[in-house]
Amino acid sequence: MNDDYNITILRKTGSDIQKWERNAFTPRQVSFYVVLFVIVMAVAAGNEHIPVLLGMVIGAATGVMFLIPGWRNDNWPRAIRRRLSHYRPRNKAAWQHFQETIERKWRMDPVDLRTWYESECMTVFHPEKTTPQTQANTPDKATVKT
């Protein structure tokens, strides 16, 4: 996995966090309703023009859509887990803390996800800036003798 792909996943995760905080639909829910809308409009507009066999196929496809688990009933924690399953974290301490928080609370909250995301972005996009964690590991300039 290359760094560009990892950065793309991180940016999409940031976008997903914003959507979750706005209570927007997940990408799977959006695709479900778009496909449902297209099918309903095709049936409504072409009621007299669609052959019976094609109408049966459209009806069967609509029925299958409702039977596919996780398409219509998707939620943000599941969508975020799917996205993060492909991500390779760079800030291991923040990732470990995020995992422990999820295990302790038994659920994923957008606040905890945002905290991890901001910490990860600081590591990925600003590696030259010192953080309190990295600052604690550097020797004091006054004690260093040259």
PDB file of C-alpha atoms in Angstrom:
ATOM      1  CA  MET A   1       0.000   0.000   0.000  1.00  0.00           C
ATOM      2  CA  ASN A   2       1.523   3.301  -1.025  1.00  0.00           C
ATOM      3  CA  ASP A   3       1.393   6.588   0.856  1.00  0.00           C
ATOM      4  CA  ASP A   4      -0.823   8.321  -1.725  1.00  0.00           C
ATOM      5  CA  TYR A   5      -3.528   5.692  -1.267  1.00  0.00           C
ATOM      6  CA  ASN A   6      -3.185   5.995   2.516  1.00  0.00           C
ATOM      7  CA  ILE A   7      -3.537   9.792   2.339  1.00  0.00           C
ATOM      8  CA  THR A   8      -6.599   9.432   0.097  1.00  0.00           C
ATOM      9  CA  ILE A   9      -8.240   7.153   2.659  1.00  0.00           C
ATOM     10  CA  LEU A  10      -7.386   9.601   5.453  1.00  0.00           C
ATOM     11  CA  ARG A  11      -8.954  12.523   3.558  1.00  0.00           C
ATOM     12  CA  LYS A  12     -12.081  10.504   2.750  1.00  0.00           C
ATOM     13  CA  THR A  13     -12.308   9.596   6.426  1.00  0.00           C
ATOM     14  CA  GLY A  14     -12.286  13.302   7.293  1.00  0.00           C
ATOM     15  CA  SER A  15     -15.113  13.866   4.834  1.00  0.00           C
ATOM     16  CA  ASP A  16     -17.024  10.942   6.340  1.00  0.00           C
ATOM     17  CA  ILE A  17     -16.613  12.379   9.840  1.00  0.00           C
ATOM     18  CA  GLN A  18     -18.164  15.663   8.690  1.00  0.00           C
ATOM     19  CA  LYS A  19     -21.074  13.808   7.079  1.00  0.00           C
ATOM     20  CA  TRP A  20     -21.593  11.730  10.223  1.00  0.00           C
ATOM     21  CA  GLU A  21     -21.659  14.872  12.373  1.00  0.00           C
ATOM     22  CA  ARG A  22     -24.304  16.347  10.025  1.00  0.00           C
ATOM     23  CA  ASN A  23     -26.337  13.087  10.211  1.00  0.00           C
ATOM     24  CA  ALA A  24     -26.071  12.597   6.444  1.00  0.00           C
ATOM     25  CA  PHE A  25     -26.636   9.259   4.727  1.00  0.00           C
ATOM     26  CA  THR A  26     -23.746   6.832   4.330  1.00  0.00           C
ATOM     27  CA  PRO A  27     -22.470   6.224   0.770  1.00  0.00           C
ATOM     28  CA  ARG A  28     -24.259   2.852   0.665  1.00  0.00           C
ATOM     29  CA  GLN A  29     -27.541   4.423   1.747  1.00  0.00           C
ATOM     30  CA  VAL A  30     -27.179   7.112  -0.921  1.00  0.00           C
ATOM     31  CA  SER A  31     -26.568   4.498  -3.613  1.00  0.00           C
ATOM     32  CA  PHE A  32     -29.573   2.490  -2.389  1.00  0.00           C
ATOM     33  CA  TYR A  33     -31.931   5.456  -2.654  1.00  0.00           C
ATOM     34  CA  VAL A  34     -30.521   6.543  -6.036  1.00  0.00           C
ATOM     35  CA  VAL A  35     -31.061   3.063  -7.493  1.00  0.00           C
ATOM     36  CA  LEU A  36     -34.522   2.892  -5.930  1.00  0.00           C
ATOM     37  CA  PHE A  37     -35.401   6.314  -7.378  1.00  0.00           C
ATOM     38  CA  VAL A  38     -34.242   5.281 -10.864  1.00  0.00           C
ATOM     39  CA  ILE A  39     -36.269   2.066 -10.711  1.00  0.00           C
ATOM     40  CA  VAL A  40     -39.404   3.847  -9.481  1.00  0.00           C
ATOM     41  CA  MET A  41     -39.084   6.535 -12.149  1.00  0.00           C
ATOM     42  CA  ALA A  42     -38.516   3.932 -14.870  1.00  0.00           C
ATOM     43  CA  VAL A  43     -41.625   2.051 -13.807  1.00  0.00           C
ATOM     44  CA  ALA A  44     -43.716   5.221 -13.441  1.00  0.00           C
ATOM     45  CA  ALA A  45     -42.600   6.813 -16.713  1.00  0.00           C
ATOM     46  CA  GLY A  46     -42.555   3.713 -18.852  1.00  0.00           C
ATOM     47  CA  ASN A  47     -45.530   1.862 -17.454  1.00  0.00           C
ATOM     48  CA  GLU A  48     -47.096   1.348 -20.875  1.00  0.00           C
ATOM     49  CA  HIS A  49     -43.848   1.011 -22.791  1.00  0.00           C
ATOM     50  CA  ILE A  50     -41.965  -1.538 -20.677  1.00  0.00           C
ATOM     51  CA  PRO A  51     -42.547  -5.138 -21.725  1.00  0.00           C
ATOM     52  CA  VAL A  52     -43.873  -7.471 -19.066  1.00  0.00           C
ATOM     53  CA  LEU A  53     -40.632  -9.461 -18.844  1.00  0.00           C
ATOM     54  CA  LEU A  54     -38.562  -6.328 -18.247  1.00  0.00           C
ATOM     55  CA  GLY A  55     -41.097  -5.193 -15.650  1.00  0.00           C
ATOM     56  CA  MET A  56     -40.693  -8.500 -13.834  1.00  0.00           C
ATOM     57  CA  VAL A  57     -36.902  -8.126 -13.880  1.00  0.00           C
ATOM     58  CA  ILE A  58     -37.166  -4.601 -12.467  1.00  0.00           C
ATOM     59  CA  GLY A  59     -39.555  -5.847  -9.784  1.00  0.00           C
ATOM     60  CA  ALA A  60     -37.199  -8.687  -8.864  1.00  0.00           C
ATOM     61  CA  ALA A  61     -34.241  -6.280  -8.716  1.00  0.00           C
ATOM     62  CA  THR A  62     -36.206  -4.020  -6.390  1.00  0.00           C
ATOM     63  CA  GLY A  63     -37.063  -6.985  -4.169  1.00  0.00           C
ATOM     64  CA  VAL A  64     -33.435  -8.090  -4.043  1.00  0.00           C
ATOM     65  CA  MET A  65     -32.371  -4.542  -3.138  1.00  0.00           C
ATOM     66  CA  PHE A  66     -34.405  -4.732   0.049  1.00  0.00           C
ATOM     67  CA  LEU A  67     -32.987  -8.155   0.892  1.00  0.00           C
ATOM     68  CA  ILE A  68     -29.309  -7.195   0.600  1.00  0.00           C
ATOM     69  CA  PRO A  69     -28.252  -6.726   4.214  1.00  0.00           C
ATOM     70  CA  GLY A  70     -26.309  -3.620   5.053  1.00  0.00           C
ATOM     71  CA  TRP A  71     -27.217  -1.687   1.941  1.00  0.00           C
ATOM     72  CA  ARG A  72     -30.278   0.167   3.163  1.00  0.00           C
ATOM     73  CA  ASN A  73     -29.568  -0.328   6.883  1.00  0.00           C
ATOM     74  CA  ASP A  74     -25.953   0.830   6.811  1.00  0.00           C
ATOM     75  CA  ASN A  75     -24.687   3.121   9.577  1.00  0.00           C
ATOM     76  CA  TRP A  76     -21.667   5.373  10.023  1.00  0.00           C
ATOM     77  CA  PRO A  77     -19.636   3.196  12.424  1.00  0.00           C
ATOM     78  CA  ARG A  78     -19.843   0.319   9.926  1.00  0.00           C
ATOM     79  CA  ALA A  79     -18.935   2.596   7.016  1.00  0.00           C
ATOM     80  CA  ILE A  80     -15.965   4.058   8.918  1.00  0.00           C
ATOM     81  CA  ARG A  81     -14.754   0.578   9.904  1.00  0.00           C
ATOM     82  CA  ARG A  82     -14.865  -0.506   6.257  1.00  0.00           C
ATOM     83  CA  ARG A  83     -12.815   2.526   5.243  1.00  0.00           C
ATOM     84  CA  LEU A  84     -10.295   2.225   8.094  1.00  0.00           C
ATOM     85  CA  SER A  85      -9.781  -1.486   7.413  1.00  0.00           C
ATOM     86  CA  HIS A  86      -7.734  -0.384   4.383  1.00  0.00           C
ATOM     87  CA  TYR A  87      -5.826   2.327   6.259  1.00  0.00           C
ATOM     88  CA  ARG A  88      -2.330   1.954   7.712  1.00  0.00           C
ATOM     89  CA  PRO A  89      -2.041   4.361  10.697  1.00  0.00           C
ATOM     90  CA  ARG A  90       1.176   6.318  11.191  1.00  0.00           C
ATOM     91  CA  ASN A  91       0.487   7.563  14.733  1.00  0.00           C
ATOM     92  CA  LYS A  92       0.450   4.236  16.578  1.00  0.00           C
ATOM     93  CA  ALA A  93      -0.191   5.747  20.013  1.00  0.00           C
ATOM     94  CA  ALA A  94      -3.281   7.638  18.836  1.00  0.00           C
ATOM     95  CA  TRP A  95      -4.530   4.555  16.972  1.00  0.00           C
ATOM     96  CA  GLN A  96      -4.092   2.379  20.085  1.00  0.00           C
ATOM     97  CA  HIS A  97      -5.915   4.946  22.231  1.00  0.00           C
ATOM     98  CA  PHE A  98      -8.748   5.100  19.679  1.00  0.00           C
ATOM     99  CA  GLN A  99      -9.070   1.296  19.675  1.00  0.00           C
ATOM    100  CA  GLU A 100      -9.086   1.164  23.481  1.00  0.00           C
ATOM    101  CA  THR A 101     -11.759   3.868  23.632  1.00  0.00           C
ATOM    102  CA  ILE A 102     -13.984   1.903  21.259  1.00  0.00           C
ATOM    103  CA  GLU A 103     -13.522  -1.273  23.303  1.00  0.00           C
ATOM    104  CA  ARG A 104     -14.232   0.545  26.566  1.00  0.00           C
ATOM    105  CA  LYS A 105     -17.383   2.313  25.304  1.00  0.00           C
ATOM    106  CA  TRP A 106     -18.565  -0.611  23.120  1.00  0.00           C
ATOM    107  CA  ARG A 107     -19.294   1.867  20.307  1.00  0.00           C
ATOM    108  CA  MET A 108     -17.609   4.385  18.038  1.00  0.00           C
ATOM    109  CA  ASP A 109     -18.423   8.053  18.632  1.00  0.00           C
ATOM    110  CA  PRO A 110     -17.716  10.842  16.148  1.00  0.00           C
ATOM    111  CA  VAL A 111     -15.907  12.800  18.880  1.00  0.00           C
ATOM    112  CA  ASP A 112     -13.413   9.985  19.483  1.00  0.00           C
ATOM    113  CA  LEU A 113     -12.988   9.474  15.757  1.00  0.00           C
ATOM    114  CA  ARG A 114     -12.348  13.193  15.223  1.00  0.00           C
ATOM    115  CA  THR A 115      -9.737  13.196  18.017  1.00  0.00           C
ATOM    116  CA  TRP A 116      -7.882  10.303  16.380  1.00  0.00           C
ATOM    117  CA  TYR A 117      -8.254  11.892  12.930  1.00  0.00           C
ATOM    118  CA  GLU A 118      -6.775  15.231  14.011  1.00  0.00           C
ATOM    119  CA  SER A 119      -3.868  13.509  15.722  1.00  0.00           C
ATOM    120  CA  GLU A 120      -3.256  11.348  12.647  1.00  0.00           C
ATOM    121  CA  CYS A 121      -3.374  14.390  10.357  1.00  0.00           C
ATOM    122  CA  MET A 122      -0.762  16.141  12.500  1.00  0.00           C
ATOM    123  CA  THR A 123       1.497  13.107  12.099  1.00  0.00           C
ATOM    124  CA  VAL A 124       0.890  12.615   8.373  1.00  0.00           C
ATOM    125  CA  PHE A 125       0.769  16.186   7.085  1.00  0.00           C
ATOM    126  CA  HIS A 126       3.044  18.002   9.583  1.00  0.00           C
ATOM    127  CA  PRO A 127       5.778  15.536  10.561  1.00  0.00           C
ATOM    128  CA  GLU A 128       8.346  18.294  11.156  1.00  0.00           C
ATOM    129  CA  LYS A 129       6.317  19.948  13.929  1.00  0.00           C
ATOM    130  CA  THR A 130       6.981  18.650  17.405  1.00  0.00           C
ATOM    131  CA  THR A 131       4.130  17.333  19.480  1.00  0.00           C
ATOM    132  CA  PRO A 132       4.138  16.928  23.275  1.00  0.00           C
ATOM    133  CA  GLN A 133       4.793  13.196  22.787  1.00  0.00           C
ATOM    134  CA  THR A 134       7.849  13.725  20.583  1.00  0.00           C
ATOM    135  CA  GLN A 135       9.020  16.712  22.604  1.00  0.00           C
ATOM    136  CA  ALA A 136       9.238  14.567  25.729  1.00  0.00           C
ATOM    137  CA  ASN A 137      11.640  12.227  23.924  1.00  0.00           C
ATOM    138  CA  THR A 138      14.109  14.935  22.878  1.00  0.00           C
ATOM    139  CA  PRO A 139      16.984  15.921  25.171  1.00  0.00           C
ATOM    140  CA  ASP A 140      16.940  19.339  26.728  1.00  0.00           C
ATOM    141  CA  LYS A 141      19.117  21.812  24.816  1.00  0.00           C
ATOM    142  CA  ALA A 142      20.691  23.096  28.025  1.00  0.00           C
ATOM    143  CA  THR A 143      22.009  19.658  28.998  1.00  0.00           C
ATOM    144  CA  VAL A 144      23.447  18.812  25.587  1.00  0.00           C
ATOM    145  CA  LYS A 145      27.200  19.441  25.488  1.00  0.00           C
ATOM    146  CA  THR A 146      28.981  19.790  22.190  1.00  0.00           C
TER     147      THR A 146
END
